Short mmCIF file of C-alpha atoms (C1' of nucleotides) in Angstrom, two decimals:
data_model
loop_
_atom_site.label_atom_id
_atom_site.label_comp_id
_atom_site.label_asym_id
_atom_site.label_seq_id
_atom_site.Cartn_x
_atom_site.Cartn_y
_atom_site.Cartn_z
CA MET A 530 64.44 216.34 166.85
CA SER A 531 63.12 212.97 165.75
CA PRO A 532 59.42 212.78 164.98
CA GLU A 533 58.95 210.23 167.77
CA LYS A 534 60.38 212.66 170.31
CA ARG A 535 58.26 215.51 168.96
CA LEU A 536 55.15 213.41 169.40
CA ALA A 537 56.27 212.11 172.80
CA HIS A 538 56.13 215.68 174.10
CA TYR A 539 52.35 215.50 173.89
CA GLY A 540 51.71 212.06 175.34
CA ASP A 541 52.71 208.41 175.66
CA TYR A 542 51.35 206.48 172.70
CA SER A 543 52.93 203.12 173.46
CA LEU A 544 50.80 200.01 173.63
CA GLU A 545 51.28 199.72 177.40
CA ALA A 546 50.25 203.31 178.02
CA ALA A 547 47.17 202.78 175.89
CA ALA A 548 46.35 199.61 177.82
CA ALA A 549 46.69 201.50 181.10
CA ARG A 550 44.28 204.19 179.92
CA ILE A 551 41.83 201.59 178.69
CA LEU A 552 42.00 199.78 182.02
CA GLU A 553 41.24 202.98 183.88
CA ARG A 554 38.35 203.75 181.55
CA HIS A 555 36.78 200.31 182.02
CA ARG A 556 37.83 199.43 185.58
CA ASP A 557 34.30 198.38 186.51
CA ARG A 558 34.06 195.78 183.75
CA ILE A 559 37.46 194.21 184.32
CA ARG A 560 37.61 191.56 187.05
CA THR A 561 41.38 191.34 187.44
CA ARG A 562 42.22 193.48 190.49
CA LYS A 563 45.97 193.97 190.43
CA PRO A 564 46.78 196.76 187.97
CA HIS A 565 50.20 195.60 186.85
CA VAL A 566 48.83 192.16 185.99
CA ALA A 567 45.78 193.64 184.32
CA VAL A 568 47.71 196.17 182.23
CA ALA A 569 50.18 193.58 180.98
CA LYS A 570 47.50 191.08 179.96
CA LEU A 571 45.26 193.74 178.51
CA ALA A 572 48.13 194.96 176.38
CA LYS A 573 48.65 191.44 175.03
CA ILE A 574 44.93 191.02 174.37
CA ILE A 575 44.69 194.33 172.52
CA GLU A 576 47.86 193.69 170.57
CA ALA A 577 46.52 190.29 169.48
CA THR A 578 43.09 191.72 168.67
CA LEU A 579 44.59 194.37 166.41
CA LYS A 580 46.84 191.86 164.73
CA LEU A 581 44.11 189.31 164.04
CA SER A 582 41.39 191.86 163.21
CA ASN A 583 43.46 193.88 160.80
CA ARG A 584 44.11 190.71 158.84
CA LEU A 585 40.56 189.49 158.22
CA GLY A 586 38.29 191.77 160.17
CA PHE A 587 36.99 191.84 163.71
CA GLN A 588 33.97 189.68 162.97
CA ALA A 589 36.11 186.96 161.45
CA MET A 590 38.40 186.83 164.47
CA SER A 591 37.29 184.05 166.80
CA LEU A 592 37.78 184.40 170.53
CA ARG A 593 39.51 181.02 170.54
CA ASP A 594 42.14 182.32 168.14
CA LEU A 595 42.41 185.50 170.18
CA ALA A 596 42.86 183.54 173.42
CA GLU A 597 45.68 181.53 171.92
CA ALA A 598 47.40 184.58 170.43
CA ALA A 599 47.14 186.47 173.72
CA GLY A 600 48.30 183.51 175.82
CA LEU A 601 45.07 183.02 177.75
CA SER A 602 42.17 180.60 177.85
CA MET A 603 38.66 181.31 176.67
CA GLY A 604 37.47 181.87 180.22
CA GLY A 605 40.52 183.96 181.03
CA LEU A 606 39.59 186.48 178.35
CA TYR A 607 36.31 187.16 180.07
CA SER A 608 38.13 188.57 183.10
CA TYR A 609 39.02 191.49 180.82
CA PHE A 610 35.80 192.16 179.00
CA ASP A 611 32.17 191.10 179.23
CA GLY A 612 31.66 190.43 175.53
CA LYS A 613 33.34 190.68 172.18
CA GLU A 614 31.65 193.98 171.46
CA THR A 615 33.14 195.59 174.57
CA LEU A 616 36.60 194.79 173.26
CA LEU A 617 35.76 196.73 170.11
CA VAL A 618 34.47 199.69 172.10
CA MET A 619 37.60 199.74 174.28
CA ILE A 620 39.89 200.12 171.29
CA LEU A 621 37.71 202.66 169.54
CA GLY A 622 37.54 204.86 172.63
CA GLU A 623 41.30 204.95 172.89
CA VAL A 624 41.69 206.05 169.28
CA SER A 625 39.22 208.90 169.37
CA SER A 626 40.35 210.25 172.73
CA ALA A 627 44.00 210.17 171.67
CA ALA A 628 43.24 212.08 168.46
CA GLU A 629 40.98 214.62 170.14
CA ASP A 630 43.41 215.35 172.97
CA LEU A 631 46.41 215.72 170.69
CA LEU A 632 44.89 217.98 168.06
CA ALA A 633 43.54 220.34 170.71
CA ALA A 634 47.05 220.72 172.19
CA ALA A 635 48.68 222.90 169.54
CA PRO A 636 51.43 224.95 171.20
CA GLU A 637 51.18 228.72 171.60
CA GLU A 638 53.73 229.53 168.93
CA VAL A 639 51.77 227.98 166.07
CA ARG A 640 48.30 229.13 167.08
CA ASP A 641 48.91 232.62 165.77
CA ASP A 642 50.15 231.51 162.36
CA PRO A 643 47.44 229.73 160.30
CA ALA A 644 49.91 228.19 157.86
CA ALA A 645 52.14 226.91 160.68
CA HIS A 646 49.09 225.73 162.61
CA LEU A 647 47.80 223.82 159.59
CA ARG A 648 51.19 222.21 159.05
CA TRP A 649 51.31 221.28 162.73
CA LEU A 650 47.85 219.67 162.62
CA ILE A 651 48.68 217.68 159.50
CA GLU A 652 52.05 216.53 160.76
CA MET A 653 50.85 215.59 164.25
CA HIS A 654 47.84 213.70 162.96
CA ILE A 655 50.06 211.68 160.67
CA LEU A 656 52.68 211.06 163.35
CA LEU A 657 49.99 209.95 165.79
CA SER A 658 48.41 207.60 163.29
CA GLU A 659 51.89 206.24 162.63
CA ALA A 660 52.57 205.65 166.34
CA MET A 661 49.17 204.02 166.80
CA GLN A 662 48.78 202.63 163.32
CA PRO A 663 47.01 199.35 164.17
CA PHE A 664 44.55 201.25 166.37
CA PHE A 665 43.71 203.69 163.59
CA VAL A 666 43.34 201.02 160.94
CA PHE A 667 41.08 199.08 163.26
CA ALA A 668 38.86 202.07 164.03
CA TYR A 669 38.61 202.98 160.36
CA MET A 670 37.90 199.52 159.01
CA GLU A 671 35.49 198.38 161.70
CA ALA A 672 33.55 201.64 161.86
CA LYS A 673 30.59 200.17 160.02
CA SER A 674 30.12 197.40 162.58
CA PHE A 675 30.21 199.62 165.64
CA PRO A 676 27.27 199.36 167.97
CA ALA A 677 25.05 202.43 167.67
CA PRO A 678 26.42 204.48 170.62
CA ALA A 679 30.03 203.90 169.66
CA ARG A 680 29.22 204.79 166.08
CA LYS A 681 27.72 208.09 167.20
CA ARG A 682 30.83 208.88 169.21
CA ALA A 683 33.04 208.02 166.24
CA ILE A 684 31.09 210.31 163.92
CA ALA A 685 31.16 213.10 166.50
CA SER A 686 34.90 212.62 166.95
CA GLU A 687 35.51 212.81 163.23
CA ALA A 688 33.36 215.92 162.97
CA ALA A 689 35.33 217.51 165.82
CA THR A 690 38.61 216.86 164.04
CA GLU A 691 37.25 218.33 160.85
CA ALA A 692 35.96 221.37 162.73
CA ILE A 693 39.44 222.05 164.09
CA PHE A 694 40.80 222.07 160.55
CA ALA A 695 37.92 224.18 159.25
CA ARG A 696 38.50 226.76 161.98
CA VAL A 697 42.16 227.16 161.11
CA LEU A 698 41.27 227.42 157.42
CA SER A 699 38.63 230.11 157.88
CA ASP A 700 40.93 231.95 160.29
CA GLY A 701 43.64 231.87 157.65
CA ALA A 702 41.18 233.01 154.98
CA ALA A 703 40.08 235.93 157.14
CA ARG A 704 43.70 236.99 157.55
CA GLY A 705 44.35 236.71 153.84
CA VAL A 706 46.80 233.82 154.22
CA PHE A 707 44.60 231.24 152.46
CA ARG A 708 42.46 231.60 149.38
CA VAL A 709 39.55 229.28 150.09
CA ASP A 710 35.86 229.64 149.31
CA ASP A 711 34.45 226.93 151.56
CA PRO A 712 36.60 226.05 154.61
CA HIS A 713 34.42 223.07 155.52
CA PHE A 714 34.78 221.55 152.07
CA ALA A 715 38.54 222.09 152.10
CA ALA A 716 38.75 220.51 155.54
CA ALA A 717 36.73 217.57 154.22
CA LEU A 718 39.31 217.12 151.46
CA ILE A 719 42.26 217.16 153.89
CA LYS A 720 40.87 214.37 156.07
CA PRO A 721 41.15 211.54 153.51
CA LEU A 722 44.74 212.60 152.79
CA LEU A 723 45.54 212.01 156.45
CA GLN A 724 43.69 208.72 156.55
CA ASP A 725 45.40 207.44 153.43
CA TRP A 726 48.66 207.24 155.33
CA TYR A 727 47.52 204.47 157.63
CA VAL A 728 44.82 202.88 155.47
CA LYS A 729 47.18 202.25 152.57
CA ARG A 730 50.39 202.07 154.54
CA PRO A 731 51.78 199.01 152.72
CA LYS A 732 51.55 200.84 149.40
CA HIS A 733 53.39 203.88 150.71
CA ALA A 734 55.98 201.73 152.47
CA ARG A 735 56.63 199.93 149.20
CA ARG A 736 57.59 203.26 147.69
CA GLY A 737 60.00 203.87 150.55
CA MET A 738 58.05 206.74 152.05
CA SER A 739 58.35 207.69 155.73
CA ALA A 740 55.66 209.29 157.88
CA GLU A 741 57.60 212.56 158.00
CA ALA A 742 58.06 212.63 154.23
CA TYR A 743 54.38 211.89 153.70
CA ALA A 744 53.38 214.62 156.15
CA LEU A 745 55.62 217.11 154.39
CA GLY A 746 54.28 216.14 150.97
CA VAL A 747 50.67 216.49 152.10
CA SER A 748 51.35 219.84 153.79
CA ASP A 749 52.96 221.22 150.64
CA PHE A 750 50.15 219.88 148.45
CA VAL A 751 47.43 221.33 150.66
CA LEU A 752 49.10 224.71 151.18
CA LYS A 753 49.57 225.11 147.44
CA ALA A 754 45.93 224.22 146.87
CA LEU A 755 45.04 226.91 149.41
CA GLY A 756 47.16 229.46 147.60
CA ALA A 757 49.72 229.64 150.42
CA GLY A 758 52.42 227.48 148.88
CA MET B 195 24.20 217.70 129.29
CA SER B 196 23.36 215.93 132.55
CA PRO B 197 26.18 213.99 134.20
CA GLU B 198 24.20 210.77 133.84
CA LYS B 199 24.00 211.25 130.07
CA ARG B 200 27.69 212.12 129.87
CA LEU B 201 28.55 208.91 131.67
CA ALA B 202 26.03 206.89 129.65
CA HIS B 203 28.02 207.68 126.53
CA TYR B 204 30.75 205.37 127.78
CA GLY B 205 28.68 202.45 129.00
CA ASP B 206 25.59 201.14 130.75
CA TYR B 207 26.17 201.19 134.51
CA SER B 208 22.69 200.11 135.59
CA LEU B 209 22.25 197.19 137.94
CA GLU B 210 20.76 195.02 135.19
CA ALA B 211 23.60 195.70 132.80
CA ALA B 212 26.08 194.85 135.53
CA ALA B 213 24.20 191.63 136.28
CA ALA B 214 24.30 190.70 132.58
CA ARG B 215 28.06 191.22 132.45
CA ILE B 216 28.54 189.20 135.63
CA LEU B 217 26.43 186.38 134.21
CA GLU B 218 28.51 186.28 131.07
CA ARG B 219 31.72 186.30 133.08
CA HIS B 220 30.58 183.37 135.29
CA ARG B 221 28.33 181.43 132.93
CA ASP B 222 30.02 178.16 133.82
CA ARG B 223 29.28 178.47 137.54
CA ILE B 224 25.63 179.50 137.17
CA ARG B 225 23.17 176.64 136.75
CA THR B 226 20.16 178.63 135.57
CA ARG B 227 20.13 178.30 131.76
CA LYS B 228 17.70 180.92 130.48
CA PRO B 229 19.49 184.26 130.37
CA HIS B 230 16.54 186.56 131.00
CA VAL B 231 15.61 184.60 134.12
CA ALA B 232 19.21 184.43 135.30
CA VAL B 233 19.92 188.13 134.75
CA ALA B 234 16.78 189.22 136.61
CA LYS B 235 17.45 186.98 139.62
CA LEU B 236 21.14 187.74 139.66
CA ALA B 237 20.34 191.44 139.72
CA LYS B 238 18.10 190.93 142.74
CA ILE B 239 20.74 188.81 144.49
CA ILE B 240 23.46 191.38 143.90
CA GLU B 241 21.24 194.27 144.88
CA ALA B 242 20.37 192.49 148.14
CA THR B 243 23.99 191.53 148.77
CA LEU B 244 25.14 195.12 148.41
CA LYS B 245 22.34 196.39 150.61
CA LEU B 246 22.92 193.91 153.42
CA SER B 247 26.73 193.93 153.20
CA ASN B 248 27.10 197.67 153.17
CA ARG B 249 25.15 197.79 156.42
CA LEU B 250 27.16 195.40 158.59
CA GLY B 251 29.75 193.84 156.33
CA PHE B 252 29.82 190.86 154.00
CA GLN B 253 30.88 188.41 156.70
CA ALA B 254 27.98 189.42 158.93
CA MET B 255 25.44 188.91 156.16
CA SER B 256 23.89 185.45 156.44
CA LEU B 257 22.79 183.60 153.33
CA ARG B 258 19.39 183.08 154.95
CA ASP B 259 18.90 186.83 155.21
CA LEU B 260 20.18 187.23 151.67
CA ALA B 261 17.79 184.58 150.35
CA GLU B 262 14.83 186.32 151.93
CA ALA B 263 15.88 189.77 150.71
CA ALA B 264 16.42 188.46 147.18
CA GLY B 265 13.15 186.48 147.13
CA LEU B 266 14.73 183.04 146.86
CA SER B 267 15.28 180.01 149.05
CA MET B 268 18.61 178.88 150.46
CA GLY B 269 18.92 176.21 147.81
CA GLY B 270 17.79 178.59 145.08
CA LEU B 271 20.75 180.86 145.77
CA TYR B 272 23.12 178.05 144.96
CA SER B 273 21.92 178.00 141.37
CA TYR B 274 23.66 181.35 141.01
CA PHE B 275 26.93 180.78 142.82
CA ASP B 276 28.84 177.85 144.26
CA GLY B 277 29.77 179.50 147.55
CA LYS B 278 29.58 182.77 149.44
CA GLU B 279 33.08 183.72 148.38
CA THR B 280 32.19 183.47 144.67
CA LEU B 281 29.50 186.07 145.24
CA LEU B 282 32.16 188.42 146.58
CA VAL B 283 34.43 187.78 143.63
CA MET B 284 31.60 188.41 141.15
CA ILE B 285 30.94 191.87 142.53
CA LEU B 286 34.60 192.80 142.84
CA GLY B 287 35.30 191.83 139.24
CA GLU B 288 32.52 194.06 137.98
CA VAL B 289 33.87 197.08 139.88
CA SER B 290 37.44 196.83 138.70
CA SER B 291 36.59 196.09 135.09
CA ALA B 292 34.13 198.99 134.95
CA ALA B 293 36.72 201.41 136.34
CA GLU B 294 39.52 200.15 134.13
CA ASP B 295 37.46 200.27 130.94
CA LEU B 296 36.07 203.73 131.59
CA LEU B 297 39.30 205.49 132.55
CA ALA B 298 41.07 204.13 129.50
CA ALA B 299 38.35 205.59 127.24
CA ALA B 300 39.21 209.27 127.41
CA PRO B 301 38.01 210.96 124.17
CA GLU B 302 40.44 212.34 121.62
CA GLU B 303 39.79 215.98 122.41
CA VAL B 304 41.01 215.79 126.01
CA ARG B 305 44.01 213.55 125.47
CA ASP B 306 46.08 216.41 124.14
CA ASP B 307 45.38 218.76 127.03
CA PRO B 308 46.80 217.49 130.37
CA ALA B 309 44.64 219.80 132.49
CA ALA B 310 41.48 218.84 130.61
CA HIS B 311 42.48 215.19 130.69
CA LEU B 312 43.01 215.33 134.47
CA ARG B 313 39.65 217.02 134.95
CA TRP B 314 38.02 214.38 132.77
CA LEU B 315 39.59 211.52 134.76
CA ILE B 316 38.54 213.02 138.09
CA GLU B 317 35.03 213.79 136.97
CA MET B 318 34.41 210.45 135.27
CA HIS B 319 35.77 208.46 138.19
CA ILE B 320 33.47 210.31 140.56
CA LEU B 321 30.46 209.99 138.25
CA LEU B 322 31.11 206.27 137.83
CA SER B 323 31.44 205.72 141.57
CA GLU B 324 28.20 207.66 141.96
CA ALA B 325 26.38 205.51 139.41
CA MET B 326 27.75 202.32 140.95
CA GLN B 327 28.05 203.57 144.51
CA PRO B 328 27.08 200.39 146.37
CA PHE B 329 29.51 198.39 144.23
CA PHE B 330 32.37 200.75 145.00
CA VAL B 331 31.65 200.90 148.72
CA PHE B 332 31.49 197.11 148.79
CA ALA B 333 34.80 196.67 146.98
CA TYR B 334 36.50 199.22 149.18
CA MET B 335 35.20 197.97 152.52
CA GLU B 336 35.56 194.26 151.87
CA ALA B 337 38.97 194.49 150.25
CA LYS B 338 40.72 193.07 153.29
CA SER B 339 38.66 189.88 153.24
CA PHE B 340 39.19 189.11 149.57
CA PRO B 341 40.59 185.69 148.80
CA ALA B 342 44.22 185.93 147.72
CA PRO B 343 43.75 185.93 143.91
CA ALA B 344 40.96 188.51 144.01
CA ARG B 345 43.04 190.65 146.33
CA LYS B 346 45.92 190.59 143.86
CA ARG B 347 43.61 191.66 141.06
CA ALA B 348 42.21 194.48 143.21
CA ILE B 349 45.69 195.77 144.02
CA ALA B 350 46.70 195.55 140.38
CA SER B 351 43.54 197.39 139.33
CA GLU B 352 44.19 200.16 141.82
CA ALA B 353 47.78 200.44 140.65
CA ALA B 354 46.59 200.67 137.04
CA THR B 355 44.24 203.52 137.89
CA GLU B 356 47.00 205.34 139.70
CA ALA B 357 49.35 204.80 136.77
CA ILE B 358 46.87 206.48 134.41
CA PHE B 359 46.79 209.52 136.67
CA ALA B 360 50.58 209.52 137.09
CA ARG B 361 51.05 209.43 133.32
CA VAL B 362 48.84 212.45 132.77
CA LEU B 363 50.62 214.29 135.56
CA SER B 364 54.11 213.64 134.25
CA ASP B 365 52.95 214.46 130.72
CA GLY B 366 51.61 217.77 132.01
CA ALA B 367 54.81 218.41 133.95
CA ALA B 368 56.89 217.78 130.81
CA ARG B 369 54.78 220.29 128.91
CA GLY B 370 55.11 222.86 131.69
CA VAL B 371 51.39 222.78 132.52
CA PHE B 372 51.85 221.29 135.99
CA ARG B 373 54.46 222.00 138.61
CA VAL B 374 54.98 218.65 140.28
CA ASP B 375 58.10 216.97 141.62
CA ASP B 376 56.84 213.43 141.99
CA PRO B 377 53.93 212.47 139.70
CA HIS B 378 53.44 209.13 141.45
CA PHE B 379 53.11 210.75 144.84
CA ALA B 380 50.69 213.34 143.52
CA ALA B 381 48.64 210.59 141.88
CA ALA B 382 48.63 208.75 145.21
CA LEU B 383 47.17 211.85 146.84
CA ILE B 384 44.40 212.22 144.26
CA LYS B 385 43.08 208.68 144.73
CA PRO B 386 41.79 209.10 148.30
CA LEU B 387 40.01 212.29 147.23
CA LEU B 388 38.09 210.26 144.66
CA GLN B 389 37.37 207.48 147.12
CA ASP B 390 36.12 209.86 149.76
CA TRP B 391 33.10 210.64 147.63
CA TYR B 392 31.61 207.19 147.93
CA VAL B 393 33.15 206.08 151.22
CA LYS B 394 31.78 209.07 153.13
CA ARG B 395 28.80 209.76 150.93
CA PRO B 396 26.33 210.31 153.81
CA LYS B 397 28.51 213.09 155.21
CA HIS B 398 28.72 214.87 151.86
CA ALA B 399 25.02 214.40 151.21
CA ARG B 400 24.25 215.97 154.59
CA ARG B 401 26.05 219.08 153.40
CA GLY B 402 23.91 219.12 150.25
CA MET B 403 26.76 218.31 147.88
CA SER B 404 26.17 216.67 144.50
CA ALA B 405 28.59 214.41 142.62
CA GLU B 406 29.17 217.11 140.01
CA ALA B 407 29.87 219.76 142.63
CA TYR B 408 32.24 217.44 144.45
CA ALA B 409 34.04 216.60 141.22
CA LEU B 410 34.42 220.26 140.38
CA GLY B 411 35.69 221.07 143.89
CA VAL B 412 38.25 218.28 143.79
CA SER B 413 39.42 219.24 140.28
CA ASP B 414 39.93 222.86 141.33
CA PHE B 415 41.71 221.82 144.53
CA VAL B 416 44.04 219.44 142.71
CA LEU B 417 44.80 221.77 139.80
CA LYS B 418 45.69 224.57 142.19
CA ALA B 419 47.95 222.21 144.13
CA LEU B 420 49.63 221.38 140.82
CA GLY B 421 50.14 225.04 140.05
CA ALA B 422 47.64 224.98 137.18
CA GLY B 423 44.70 226.61 138.93
"C1'" DT C 902 53.16 176.43 206.24
"C1'" DA C 903 48.30 176.67 206.17
"C1'" DA C 904 44.39 179.42 204.82
"C1'" DT C 905 42.47 182.74 201.84
"C1'" DA C 906 42.00 185.28 197.82
"C1'" DA C 907 42.94 186.09 192.97
"C1'" DA C 908 43.51 184.54 188.50
"C1'" DT C 909 43.02 181.20 185.05
"C1'" DC C 910 41.30 177.14 182.93
"C1'" DG C 911 38.60 174.42 179.31
"C1'" DA C 912 34.75 171.23 178.46
"C1'" DG C 913 30.16 171.99 177.45
"C1'" DC C 914 25.72 174.72 176.15
"C1'" DG C 915 22.68 176.66 172.81
"C1'" DC C 916 22.75 178.73 168.55
"C1'" DT C 917 23.63 180.12 163.83
"C1'" DC C 918 26.37 179.48 160.06
"C1'" DG C 919 27.46 177.77 155.02
"C1'" DC C 920 26.05 174.26 152.39
"C1'" DT C 921 23.54 169.86 150.39
"C1'" DC C 922 20.11 167.17 148.12
"C1'" DG C 923 15.87 164.66 147.35
"C1'" DA C 924 11.22 166.46 146.81
"C1'" DT C 925 8.33 169.77 144.61
"C1'" DT C 926 6.72 173.33 141.62
"C1'" DT C 927 6.96 175.84 137.27
"C1'" DT C 928 7.99 176.18 132.48
"C1'" DT C 929 8.64 174.40 127.94
"C1'" DA C 930 8.01 171.07 124.19
"C1'" DT C 931 5.41 167.58 122.02
"C1'" DA D 486 -3.05 167.10 127.81
"C1'" DT D 487 1.14 164.93 128.87
"C1'" DA D 488 5.88 164.20 129.37
"C1'" DA D 489 10.41 166.17 129.90
"C1'" DA D 490 13.31 169.75 131.45
"C1'" DA D 491 14.32 173.64 134.24
"C1'" DA D 492 14.04 176.08 138.36
"C1'" DT D 493 13.18 176.37 143.11
"C1'" DC D 494 12.40 174.71 147.64
"C1'" DG D 495 13.59 173.98 152.73
"C1'" DA D 496 14.59 170.60 156.38
"C1'" DG D 497 18.71 168.77 157.94
"C1'" DC D 498 24.01 168.16 158.40
"C1'" DG D 499 28.45 169.05 160.60
"C1'" DA D 500 31.15 172.74 162.17
"C1'" DG D 501 32.37 176.69 164.61
"C1'" DC D 502 30.70 180.53 167.10
"C1'" DG D 503 30.21 183.53 171.71
"C1'" DC D 504 29.78 182.65 176.20
"C1'" DT D 505 29.39 180.22 181.08
"C1'" DC D 506 30.83 178.23 185.30
"C1'" DG D 507 32.56 174.82 188.53
"C1'" DA D 508 37.27 173.04 188.96
"C1'" DT D 509 42.01 174.11 189.27
"C1'" DT D 510 46.23 176.57 189.65
"C1'" DT D 511 48.86 180.55 191.29
"C1'" DA D 512 49.76 184.36 194.42
"C1'" DT D 513 49.13 186.61 198.85
"C1'" DT D 514 48.62 186.82 203.70
"C1'" DA D 515 48.68 185.25 208.49
#
DNA sequence: TAATAAATCGAGCGCTCGCTCGATTTTTAT
DNA sequence: ATAAAAATCGAGCGAGCGCTCGATTTATTA
């Protein structure tokens, strides 16, 4: 099965689906009433925000440029958010909820096998970040300029992801599958390997590497480091 | 020997020494003539720039705030650079030249032992990024907003670092010390582990981890993954 | 088709930004 | 002590920013 299909089993990670979820999550702040209009425009706004932000940063993106790229006027934008910061929070929320929901959804058949579970977590995280690449890059690069509450959520979300990995590692250690002294430290080392896929995507693409191939390479590398290769 | 002393054998990575090198590199753009005055002020300017930028980003730092933090006036700043962008380039140049010079300076006794050489590279890179932490965080986080020429240099510098690692890996593979299919890919996986130390320093510090301990943990992890643990 | 509601528009407001430059202070040399 | 040189100052400039709101266009309903 193609990696896209595998991922699709767990959720719809298209731009439109993300826009729909964001609309639902922020219905009270968005003035446009008719959902199909709102979802379509919101998708264009978010697409343009990611495109412009990931080039020079969110701060450097002017709302005038955004309006033009999204096909709206300055005033029109403000039917969809009540301030530039809200736009940032909307995108961030979508990233962390997508990651949290997916990683907690490991199927029955891998939960009992630590090595398979670890491979599943690594592969799914990479496939998700591939499907939502601009979202992930945005969340990673703009993390330092989050408003305080959003920053707290982001840190909590990252800690939750790491805890899932740490649990599988210590479970595997207890069963004698992994040789690992400090599961939390090992989990902390896996995280940047996952992030590197989307943060440095151009570099990997230049070497002709696909998301699947990267996921496989990281899994092998990690499992060998854990003495289960 | 303490890690600071070990590192000190290869160069002076204090703020003042960095300021002196930056002054020399940009003498033509800096109006202040007397070196001891210029180095002292430049050190304060760079220290303040790193402090303010690493909080909310370089773009978000205003030159008025910088002037106050550095103990100068708006006009006074412009004796030390001819524009905000030059300030960014000054700091970036210092980071990449420090990393390039250090990693190329491996002592004789480790060059002949791939495992020892790899450990040396990992440890020294981490110790350097610890000694110059704000510089490294700055270069990493602001990379996307570099002007085109500086961005090219940064990419080239990163590629050079990775090439050094790849060379040691393939050398070790040829000698049967490492089991590794693709040295370039393995080198690409090591880099984010080094970066994670300074990018996520608060998280590691919260867990009571020192630079030495982190370096040792990463070395062990990597060597095991390479079948040399 | 006329009336109502929904969605969009864009000039204008107050503000802060990077940057300049003549005035001023501080240091050095005579 | 005085003149010359070096270093610093800070009010002011034009530009672009996020954001507002009455006017206008588009869609819906009667």
